[in-house]
Coordinates of C-alpha atoms in Angstrom, one line a residue:
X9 CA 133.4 120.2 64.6
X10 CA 132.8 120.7 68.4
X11 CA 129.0 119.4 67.7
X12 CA 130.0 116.3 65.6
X13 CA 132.5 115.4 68.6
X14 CA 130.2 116.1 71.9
X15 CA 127.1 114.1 69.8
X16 CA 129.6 111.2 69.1
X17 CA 130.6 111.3 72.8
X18 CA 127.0 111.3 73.7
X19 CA 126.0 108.2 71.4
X20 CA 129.2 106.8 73.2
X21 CA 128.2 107.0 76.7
X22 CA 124.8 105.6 75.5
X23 CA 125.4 102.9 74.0
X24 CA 128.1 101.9 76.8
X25 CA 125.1 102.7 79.3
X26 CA 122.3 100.9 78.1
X27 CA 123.7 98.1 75.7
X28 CA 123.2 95.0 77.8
X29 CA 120.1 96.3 80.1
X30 CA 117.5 94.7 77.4
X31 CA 119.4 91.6 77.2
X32 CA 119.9 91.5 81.1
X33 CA 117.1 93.0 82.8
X34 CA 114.7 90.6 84.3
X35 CA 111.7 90.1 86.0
X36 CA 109.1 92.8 84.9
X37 CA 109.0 96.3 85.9
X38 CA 109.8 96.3 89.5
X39 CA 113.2 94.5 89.0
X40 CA 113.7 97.2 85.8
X41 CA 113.5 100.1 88.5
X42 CA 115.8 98.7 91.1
X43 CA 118.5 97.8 88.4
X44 CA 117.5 101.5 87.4
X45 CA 118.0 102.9 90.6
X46 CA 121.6 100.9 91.3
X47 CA 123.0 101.9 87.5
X48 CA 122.0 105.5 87.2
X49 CA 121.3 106.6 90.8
X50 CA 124.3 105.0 92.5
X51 CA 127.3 103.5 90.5
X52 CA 126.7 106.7 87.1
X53 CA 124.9 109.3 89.3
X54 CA 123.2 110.6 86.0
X55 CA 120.4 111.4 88.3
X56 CA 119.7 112.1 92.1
X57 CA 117.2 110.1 94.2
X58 CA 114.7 112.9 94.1
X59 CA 114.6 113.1 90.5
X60 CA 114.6 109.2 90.5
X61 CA 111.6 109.2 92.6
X62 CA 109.9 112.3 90.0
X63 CA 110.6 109.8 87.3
X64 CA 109.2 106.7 88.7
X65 CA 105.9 108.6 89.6
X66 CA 105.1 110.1 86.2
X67 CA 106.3 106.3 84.2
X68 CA 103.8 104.7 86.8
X69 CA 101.1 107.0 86.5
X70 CA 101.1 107.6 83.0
X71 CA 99.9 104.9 80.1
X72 CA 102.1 102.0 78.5
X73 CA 105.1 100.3 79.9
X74 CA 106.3 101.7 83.2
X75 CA 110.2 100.3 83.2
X76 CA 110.8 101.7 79.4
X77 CA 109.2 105.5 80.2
X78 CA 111.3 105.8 82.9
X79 CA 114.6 104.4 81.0
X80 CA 113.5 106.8 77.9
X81 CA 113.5 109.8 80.7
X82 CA 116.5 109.3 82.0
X83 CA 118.8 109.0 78.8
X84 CA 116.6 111.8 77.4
X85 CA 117.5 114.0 80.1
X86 CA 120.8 113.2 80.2
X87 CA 121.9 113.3 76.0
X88 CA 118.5 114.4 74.3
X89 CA 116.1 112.6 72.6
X90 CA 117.9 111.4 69.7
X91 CA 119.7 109.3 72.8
X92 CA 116.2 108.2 74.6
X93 CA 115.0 107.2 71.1
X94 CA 118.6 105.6 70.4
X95 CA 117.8 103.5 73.7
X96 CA 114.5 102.9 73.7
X97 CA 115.8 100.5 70.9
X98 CA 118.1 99.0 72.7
X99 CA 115.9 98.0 75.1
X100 CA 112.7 96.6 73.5
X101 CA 114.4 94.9 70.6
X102 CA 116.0 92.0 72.0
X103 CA 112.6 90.7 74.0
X104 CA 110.7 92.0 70.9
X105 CA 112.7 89.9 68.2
X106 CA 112.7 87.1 70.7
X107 CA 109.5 87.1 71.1
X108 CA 109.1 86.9 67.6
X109 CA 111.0 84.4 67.0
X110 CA 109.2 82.2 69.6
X111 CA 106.0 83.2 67.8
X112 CA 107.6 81.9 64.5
X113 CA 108.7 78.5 66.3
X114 CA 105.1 78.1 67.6
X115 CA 102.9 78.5 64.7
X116 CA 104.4 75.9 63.2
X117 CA 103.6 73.6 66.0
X118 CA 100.1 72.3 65.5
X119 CA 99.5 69.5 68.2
X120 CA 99.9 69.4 72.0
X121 CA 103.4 70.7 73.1
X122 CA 105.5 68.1 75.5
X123 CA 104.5 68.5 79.1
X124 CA 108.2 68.9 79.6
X125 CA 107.9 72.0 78.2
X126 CA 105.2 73.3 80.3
X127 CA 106.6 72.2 83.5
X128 CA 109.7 74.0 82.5
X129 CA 107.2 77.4 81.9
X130 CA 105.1 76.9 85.2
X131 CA 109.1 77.1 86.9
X132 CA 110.0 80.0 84.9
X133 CA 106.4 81.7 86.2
X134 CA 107.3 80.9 89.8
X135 CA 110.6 82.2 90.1
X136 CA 109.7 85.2 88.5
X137 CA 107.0 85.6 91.5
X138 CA 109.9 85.1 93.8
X139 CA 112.0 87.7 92.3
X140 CA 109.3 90.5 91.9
X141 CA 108.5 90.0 95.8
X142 CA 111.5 90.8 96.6
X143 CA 111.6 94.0 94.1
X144 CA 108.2 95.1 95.6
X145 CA 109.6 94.9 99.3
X146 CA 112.7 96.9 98.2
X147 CA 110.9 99.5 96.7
X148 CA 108.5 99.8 99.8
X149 CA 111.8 101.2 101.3
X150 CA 111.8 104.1 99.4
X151 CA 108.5 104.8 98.5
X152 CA 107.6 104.9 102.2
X153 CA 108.6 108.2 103.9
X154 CA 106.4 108.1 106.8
X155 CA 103.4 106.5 108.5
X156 CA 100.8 108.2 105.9
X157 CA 102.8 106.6 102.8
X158 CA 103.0 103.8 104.8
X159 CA 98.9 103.3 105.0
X160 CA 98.2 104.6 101.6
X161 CA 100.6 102.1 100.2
X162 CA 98.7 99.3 102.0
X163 CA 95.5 101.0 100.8
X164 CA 96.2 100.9 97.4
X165 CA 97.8 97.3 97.3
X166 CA 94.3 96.2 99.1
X167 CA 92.0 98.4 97.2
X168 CA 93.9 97.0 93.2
X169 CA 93.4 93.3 94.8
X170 CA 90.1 93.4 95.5
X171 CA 88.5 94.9 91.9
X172 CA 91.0 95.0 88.3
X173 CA 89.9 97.5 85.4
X174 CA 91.2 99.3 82.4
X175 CA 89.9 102.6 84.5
X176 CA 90.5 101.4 87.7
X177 CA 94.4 101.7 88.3
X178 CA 94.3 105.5 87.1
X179 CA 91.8 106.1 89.6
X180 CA 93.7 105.0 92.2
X181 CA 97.0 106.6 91.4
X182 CA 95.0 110.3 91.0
X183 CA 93.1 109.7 94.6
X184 CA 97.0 108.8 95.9
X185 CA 97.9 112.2 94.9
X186 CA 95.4 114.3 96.1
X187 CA 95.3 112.4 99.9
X188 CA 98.7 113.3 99.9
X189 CA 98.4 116.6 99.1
X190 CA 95.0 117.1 101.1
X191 CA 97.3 115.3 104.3
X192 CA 100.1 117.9 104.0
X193 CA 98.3 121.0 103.4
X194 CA 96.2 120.2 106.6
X195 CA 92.8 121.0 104.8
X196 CA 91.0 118.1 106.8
X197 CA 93.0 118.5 110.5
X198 CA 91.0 121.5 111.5
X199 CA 87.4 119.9 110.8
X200 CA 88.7 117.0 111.9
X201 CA 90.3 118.3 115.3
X202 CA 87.0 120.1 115.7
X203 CA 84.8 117.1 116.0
X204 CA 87.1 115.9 118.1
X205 CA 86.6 118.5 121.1
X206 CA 82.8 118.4 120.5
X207 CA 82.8 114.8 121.1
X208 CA 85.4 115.3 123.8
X209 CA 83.0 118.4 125.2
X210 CA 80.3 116.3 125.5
X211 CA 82.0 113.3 127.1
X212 CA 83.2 115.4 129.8
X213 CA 80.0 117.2 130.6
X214 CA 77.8 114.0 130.3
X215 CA 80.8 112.7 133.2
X216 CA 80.4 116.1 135.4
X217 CA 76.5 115.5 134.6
X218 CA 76.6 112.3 136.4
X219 CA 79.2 113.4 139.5
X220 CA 77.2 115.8 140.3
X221 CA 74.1 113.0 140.8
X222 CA 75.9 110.4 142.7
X223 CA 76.4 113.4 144.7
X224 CA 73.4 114.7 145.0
X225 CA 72.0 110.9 145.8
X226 CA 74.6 110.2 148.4
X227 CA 73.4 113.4 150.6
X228 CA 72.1 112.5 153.8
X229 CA 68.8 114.4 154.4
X230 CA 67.7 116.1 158.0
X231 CA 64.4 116.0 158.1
X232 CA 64.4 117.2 161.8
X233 CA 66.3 120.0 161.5
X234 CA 64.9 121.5 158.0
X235 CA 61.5 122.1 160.2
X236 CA 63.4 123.3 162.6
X237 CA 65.6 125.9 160.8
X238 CA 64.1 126.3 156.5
X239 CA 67.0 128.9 156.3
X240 CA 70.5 127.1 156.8
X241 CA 73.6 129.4 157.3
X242 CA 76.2 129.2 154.2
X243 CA 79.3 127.8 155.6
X244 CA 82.2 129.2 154.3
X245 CA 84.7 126.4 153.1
X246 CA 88.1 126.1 155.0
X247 CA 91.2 127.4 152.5
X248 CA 92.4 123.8 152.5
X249 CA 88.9 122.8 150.7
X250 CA 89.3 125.1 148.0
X251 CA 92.8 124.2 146.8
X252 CA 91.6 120.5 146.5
X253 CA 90.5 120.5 142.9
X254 CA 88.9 117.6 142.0
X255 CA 91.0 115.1 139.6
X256 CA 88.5 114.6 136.6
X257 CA 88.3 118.8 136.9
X258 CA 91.9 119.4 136.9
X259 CA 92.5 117.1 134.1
X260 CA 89.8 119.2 132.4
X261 CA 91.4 122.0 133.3
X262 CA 94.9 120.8 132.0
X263 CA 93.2 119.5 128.6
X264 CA 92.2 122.8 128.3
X265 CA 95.4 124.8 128.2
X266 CA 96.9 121.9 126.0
X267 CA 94.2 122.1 123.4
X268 CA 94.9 126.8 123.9
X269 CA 98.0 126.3 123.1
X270 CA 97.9 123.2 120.5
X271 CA 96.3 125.7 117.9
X272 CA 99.6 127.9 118.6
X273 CA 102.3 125.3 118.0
X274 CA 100.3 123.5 114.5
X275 CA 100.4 127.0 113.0
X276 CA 104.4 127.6 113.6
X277 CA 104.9 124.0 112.4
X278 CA 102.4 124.6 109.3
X279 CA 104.1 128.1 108.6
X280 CA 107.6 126.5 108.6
X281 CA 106.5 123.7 106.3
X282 CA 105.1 126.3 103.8
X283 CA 108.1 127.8 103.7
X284 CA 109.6 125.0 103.2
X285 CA 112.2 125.3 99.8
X286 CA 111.5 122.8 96.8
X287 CA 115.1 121.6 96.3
X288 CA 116.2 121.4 92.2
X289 CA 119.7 120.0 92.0
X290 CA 121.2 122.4 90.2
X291 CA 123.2 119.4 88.1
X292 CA 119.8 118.1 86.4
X293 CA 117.9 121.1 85.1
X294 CA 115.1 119.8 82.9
X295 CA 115.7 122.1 79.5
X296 CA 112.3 120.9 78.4
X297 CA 109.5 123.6 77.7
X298 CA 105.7 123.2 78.4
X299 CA 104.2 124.5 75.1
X300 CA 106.3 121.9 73.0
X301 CA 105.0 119.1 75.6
X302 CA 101.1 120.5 75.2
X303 CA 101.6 120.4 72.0
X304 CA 102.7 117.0 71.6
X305 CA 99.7 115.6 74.1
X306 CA 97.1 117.2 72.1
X307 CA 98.5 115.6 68.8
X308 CA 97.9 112.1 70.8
X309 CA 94.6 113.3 71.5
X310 CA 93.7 113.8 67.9
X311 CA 95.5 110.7 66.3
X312 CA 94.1 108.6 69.7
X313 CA 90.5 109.7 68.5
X314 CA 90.9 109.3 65.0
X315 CA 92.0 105.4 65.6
X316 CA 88.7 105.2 67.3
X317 CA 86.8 106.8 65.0
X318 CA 87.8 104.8 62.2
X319 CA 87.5 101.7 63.8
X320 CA 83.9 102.6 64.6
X321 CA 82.6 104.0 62.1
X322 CA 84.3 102.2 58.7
X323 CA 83.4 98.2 59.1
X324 CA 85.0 96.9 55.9
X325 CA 88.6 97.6 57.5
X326 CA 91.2 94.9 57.2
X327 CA 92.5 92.5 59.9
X328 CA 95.8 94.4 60.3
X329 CA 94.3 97.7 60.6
X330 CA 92.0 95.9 63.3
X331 CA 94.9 94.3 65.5
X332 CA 96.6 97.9 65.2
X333 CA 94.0 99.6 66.2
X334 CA 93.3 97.4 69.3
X335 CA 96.7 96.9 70.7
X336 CA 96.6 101.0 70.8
X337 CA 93.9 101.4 72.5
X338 CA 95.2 98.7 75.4
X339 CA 98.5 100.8 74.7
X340 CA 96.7 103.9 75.9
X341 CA 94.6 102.3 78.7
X342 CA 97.2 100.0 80.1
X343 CA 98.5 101.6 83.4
X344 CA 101.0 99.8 85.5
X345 CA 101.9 97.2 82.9
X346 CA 101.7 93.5 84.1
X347 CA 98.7 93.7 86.6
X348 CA 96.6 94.8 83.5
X349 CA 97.9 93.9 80.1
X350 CA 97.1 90.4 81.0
X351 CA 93.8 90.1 80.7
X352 CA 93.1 93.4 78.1
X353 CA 95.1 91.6 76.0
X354 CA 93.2 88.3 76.1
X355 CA 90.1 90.4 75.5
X356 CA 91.4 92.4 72.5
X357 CA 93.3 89.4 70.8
X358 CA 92.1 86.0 71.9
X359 CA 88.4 87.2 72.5
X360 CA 88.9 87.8 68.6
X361 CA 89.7 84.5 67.9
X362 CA 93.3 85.5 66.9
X363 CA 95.6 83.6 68.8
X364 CA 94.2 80.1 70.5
X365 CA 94.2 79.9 74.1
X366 CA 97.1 77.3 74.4
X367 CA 99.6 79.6 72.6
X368 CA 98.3 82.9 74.7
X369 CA 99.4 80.5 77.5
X370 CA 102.8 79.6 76.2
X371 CA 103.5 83.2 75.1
X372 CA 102.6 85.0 78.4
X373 CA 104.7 82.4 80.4
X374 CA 107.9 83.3 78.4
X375 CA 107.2 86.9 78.3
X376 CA 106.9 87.0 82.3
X377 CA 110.5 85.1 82.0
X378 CA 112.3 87.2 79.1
X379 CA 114.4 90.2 79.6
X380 CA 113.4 93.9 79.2
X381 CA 109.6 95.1 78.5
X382 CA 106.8 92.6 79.4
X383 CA 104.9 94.6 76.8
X384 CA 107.0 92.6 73.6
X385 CA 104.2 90.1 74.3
X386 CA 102.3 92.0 72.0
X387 CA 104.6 91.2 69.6
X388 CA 104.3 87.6 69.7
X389 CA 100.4 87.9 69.6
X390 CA 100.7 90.2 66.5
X391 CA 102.8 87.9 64.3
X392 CA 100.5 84.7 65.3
X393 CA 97.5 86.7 64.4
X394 CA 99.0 87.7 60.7
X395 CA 100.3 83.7 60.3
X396 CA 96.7 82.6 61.2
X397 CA 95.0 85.2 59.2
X398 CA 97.4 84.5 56.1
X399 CA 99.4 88.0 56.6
X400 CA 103.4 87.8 56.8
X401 CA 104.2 87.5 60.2
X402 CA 106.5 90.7 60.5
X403 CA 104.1 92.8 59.3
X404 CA 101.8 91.7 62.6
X405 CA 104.6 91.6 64.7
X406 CA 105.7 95.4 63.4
X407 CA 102.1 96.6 64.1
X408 CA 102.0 95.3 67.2
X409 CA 105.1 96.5 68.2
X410 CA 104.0 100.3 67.3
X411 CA 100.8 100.0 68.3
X412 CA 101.4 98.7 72.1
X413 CA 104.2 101.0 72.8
X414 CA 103.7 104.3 70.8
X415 CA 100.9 105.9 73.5
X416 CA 102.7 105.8 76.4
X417 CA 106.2 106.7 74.9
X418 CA 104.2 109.5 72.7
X419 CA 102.7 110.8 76.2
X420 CA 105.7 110.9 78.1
X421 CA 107.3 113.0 76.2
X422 CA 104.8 115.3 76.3
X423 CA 104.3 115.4 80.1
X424 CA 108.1 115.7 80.6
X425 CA 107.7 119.0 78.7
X426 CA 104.8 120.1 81.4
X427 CA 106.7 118.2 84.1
X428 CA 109.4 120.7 83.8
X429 CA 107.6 124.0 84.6
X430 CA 105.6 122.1 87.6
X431 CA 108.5 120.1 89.5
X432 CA 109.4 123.3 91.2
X433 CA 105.5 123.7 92.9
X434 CA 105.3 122.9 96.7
X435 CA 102.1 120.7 95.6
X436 CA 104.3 118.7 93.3
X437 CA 106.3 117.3 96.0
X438 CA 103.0 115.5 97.7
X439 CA 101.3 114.8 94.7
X440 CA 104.9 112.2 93.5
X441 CA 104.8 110.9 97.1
X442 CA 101.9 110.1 97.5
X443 CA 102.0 108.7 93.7
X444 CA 104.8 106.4 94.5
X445 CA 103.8 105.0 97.4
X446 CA 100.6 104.1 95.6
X447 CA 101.9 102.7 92.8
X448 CA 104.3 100.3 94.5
X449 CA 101.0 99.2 96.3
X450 CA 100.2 98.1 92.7
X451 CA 103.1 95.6 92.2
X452 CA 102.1 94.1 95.1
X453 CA 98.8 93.3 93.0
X454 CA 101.7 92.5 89.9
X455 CA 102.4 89.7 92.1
X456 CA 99.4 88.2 92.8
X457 CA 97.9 88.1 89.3
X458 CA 100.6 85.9 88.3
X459 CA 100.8 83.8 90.8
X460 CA 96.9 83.2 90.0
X461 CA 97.9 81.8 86.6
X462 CA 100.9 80.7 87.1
X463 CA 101.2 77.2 86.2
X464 CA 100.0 76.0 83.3
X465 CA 99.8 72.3 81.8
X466 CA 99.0 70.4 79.4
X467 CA 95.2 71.0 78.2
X468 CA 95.0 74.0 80.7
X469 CA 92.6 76.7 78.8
X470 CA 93.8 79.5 81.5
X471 CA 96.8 79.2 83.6
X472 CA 95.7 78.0 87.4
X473 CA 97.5 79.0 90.6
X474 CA 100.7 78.2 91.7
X475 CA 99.8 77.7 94.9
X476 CA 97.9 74.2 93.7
X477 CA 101.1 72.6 94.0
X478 CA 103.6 72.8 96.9
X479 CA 106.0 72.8 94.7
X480 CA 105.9 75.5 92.9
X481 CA 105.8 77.0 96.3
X482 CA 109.5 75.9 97.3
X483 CA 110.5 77.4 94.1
X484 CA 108.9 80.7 94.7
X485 CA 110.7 80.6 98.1
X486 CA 113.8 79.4 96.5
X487 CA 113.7 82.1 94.2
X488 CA 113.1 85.2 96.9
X489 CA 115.8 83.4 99.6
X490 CA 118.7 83.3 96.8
X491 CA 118.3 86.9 95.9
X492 CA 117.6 88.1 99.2
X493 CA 120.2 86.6 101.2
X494 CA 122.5 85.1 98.8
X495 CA 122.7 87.4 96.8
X496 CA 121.7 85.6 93.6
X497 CA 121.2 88.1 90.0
X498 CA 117.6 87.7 88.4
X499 CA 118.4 85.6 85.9
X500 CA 120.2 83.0 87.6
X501 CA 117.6 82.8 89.9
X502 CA 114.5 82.1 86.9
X503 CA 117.1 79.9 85.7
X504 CA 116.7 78.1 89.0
X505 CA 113.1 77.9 88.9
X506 CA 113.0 76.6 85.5
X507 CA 115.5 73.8 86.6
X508 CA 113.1 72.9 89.6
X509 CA 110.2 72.6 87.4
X510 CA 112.2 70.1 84.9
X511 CA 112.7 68.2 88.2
X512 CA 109.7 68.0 89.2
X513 CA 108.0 67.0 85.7
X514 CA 111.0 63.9 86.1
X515 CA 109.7 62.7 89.7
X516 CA 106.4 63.3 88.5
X517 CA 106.7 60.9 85.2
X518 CA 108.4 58.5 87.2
X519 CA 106.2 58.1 90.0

């Protein structure tokens, strides 16, 4: 009886948590994680900020949608699995069956859609810029610690902008963790101190080198009284002589007993950081064990490579089984969500000749606009691609729903598992700092993809940048000011954008 009651009070406090976030939440992942952050760090205290900042690391490192792993963590930690699983659904269905419905509502459109309607999109996509820019600089805040996180987050924001790959992004997050740890274990200061003095060492006697020339030159030379006297008397120096130390020399001298005594302090400081305690809050214990999380990795590692396998090897495979298998496999690869599922999902769906460019363009507009995961764009791609292929359109829509999100949920829940016997390891702490600050480097890059393709037009193939039009420029602005300073929610500030675009498309017509 006691069971039946705590699991009812459990699906309670669940559903009253998390029943409005997926029709609510807007503006991609970095808005998810500072609505997050305010609902479950601050105002339920579920979690603490250290575990907030454990959580964020392992849903940005890991593949598949970042916002959702980190919501399914939470409410798993919190009331089990049956309650992640309870709210994973109440997150991705609302975006996913609107998404579907738009997909319904657009297949059945077979000419040019009003240019009313893409001028309201292109606002959408600009506002949403706006919004996420400001997400990106909040979460700065906290992902920078100190001046290290500070340059590797700039690092990594320069380093995704200048080159975008499926591999790339994992890359970067695995090199974030090991500077980190590399930085705080001091493995590189010694070597690093040490070429220091050499170069210093040689500076100085190279300058000593050179003193002693100029004085050497400057001499005056008595020729008379060498022939006189070949053997001068040595002159003993008065005491006031000797005390007067040159200046380069005493600084030398100085330098010196700075660098004895350097080696001294950097290994107190070093031995107190060691012993340094890893802090668990005793109020969020992870009761998660690593052989069930091992075991539910390597299961994805086997169903991963059959996928593969069969897509390789069998050719006379249907369609569906096609679409499934390639909106896994961008499931699996996709790390950091927006930045990348853009284009991997042009390549595995439109490359195909699937979905037409024009509806790609619709669909990834609204999807950048709509509440809760960006991934239920996959949705709207899977049902076109049955309705052109003369499949039901659910039955796309369900495959593409399971096959975009089930790798990354599938490996979460195994890492929690190993999570749970590592969080406690001194390593651990720099490896998620180092992780965070590098991933919010990546939204950074989040923002700048769409804002490469974000306006779109009538008879665009791909979607141009927003910064062709000035406009779209005030609305971006718009956008960022109202939430910053005036403290406008998501929503109603896309809801702006979308407006401004509708007003520009009327000076525009008019004109």
């Amino acid at each position: 009886m006691y069971d039946i009651f705590r699991n009812t009070q459990r699906a309670r406090e669940t559903l009253v948590a998390n029943w409005h976030l997926g029709l609510t939440s807007f503006g991609g992942p970095p808005v998810h994680f500072k609505i997050f952050h305010a609902k479950f760090v601050r105002k339920l205290k579920w979690i603490d900020e250290q575990l907030y900042n454990e959580l964020f690391s392992i849903s940005q490192a890991l593949p598949g949608p970042a916002s959702t792993k980190m919501l399914y963590c939470i409410n798993m930690l919190r009331n089990g699995l049956p309650a992640a699983i309870f709210t994973f659904l109440l997150w991705s269905l609302p975006g996913a069956l609107g998404m579907y419905g738009l997909s319904v509502g657009i297949s059945s459109i077979q000419g040019t859609l009003p240019r009313t309607v893409y001028a309201f999109l292109s606002g959408l996509n600009a506002a949403t810029v706006g919004v996420i820019s400001l997400a990106a600089l909040e979460l700065s805040t906290k992902a920078i610690t100190d001046e290290f996180s500070r340059i590797l987050l700039f690092l990594s924001a320069s380093a995704a902008l200048m080159y975008s790959a499926p591999w790339y992004l994992p890359v970067l997050i695995v090199l974030s963790g090991c500077a980190t740890v590399i930085y705080d274990y001091r493995w590189l200061h010694g070597p690093i101190k040490a070429a220091i003095r050499l170069i210093s060492r040689g500076q100085s006697r190279s300058r000593d080198v050179n003193v002693e020339a100029d004085e050497s030159n400057n001499r005056p030379i008595d020729l008379a009284g060498n022939l006189q006297s070949p053997i001068q008397p040595i002159m003993t120096p008065p005491a006031e002589s000797v005390s007067r130390v040159p200046r380069h020399v005493s600084q030398n001298l100085s330098h010196g007993e700075h660098r004895r005594n350097s080696p001294l302090r950097e290994q107190q400081q070093q031995t107190e950081t060691e012993h340094e305690p890893r802090i668990i809050p005793a109020d969020y214990p992870l009761k998660l064990h690593w052989k069930s999380g091992t075991a539910i990795i390597i299961s994805f590692i086997v169903m991963f490579s059959t996928v593969v396998t069969i897509k390789a090897v069998l050719p006379n495979h249907s369609l569906l089984y096609s679409l499934f298998a390639n909106l896994y496999l961008a499931g699996t690869i996709i790390v950091d969500g927006g930045p990348v599922v853009i284009p991997l999902l042009r390549e595995y769906v439109v490359a195909e000749g699937w979905v037409s460019p024009r509806d790609f363009l619709i669909g990834l507009a609204i999807a950048q606009s709509f509440p809760g995961p960006n991934f239920n764009f996959a949705v709207f791609l899977g049902s076109l691609t049955a309705v052109n292929n003369g499949y039901p359109s659910i039955l796309g829509a369900l495959i593409a729903f399971l096959g975009i999100f089930l790798p990354g949920m599938v490996l979460v829940q195994g890492t929690m598992g190993i999570w749970a016997a590592l969080r406690g390891r001194r390593w651990v702490k720099s490896v998620v700092r180092g992780v965070s600050a590098g991933a919010v480097g990546f939204i950074y890059t989040a923002v700048y993809r769409i804002w490469q393709v974000g306006y779109i037009d009538e008879g665009f193939q791909a979607g141009k940048s927003l910064g062709d039009d000035p406009w779209w420029v005030v609305v971006t602005a718009t956008a960022f000011v109202g939430c910053r300073y005036f403290r406008f929610p998501p929503p109603v500030a896309i809801g702006v954008g979308a407006i401004m675009g509708l007003i520009r498309f009327g000076i525009i017509s008019r004109s």
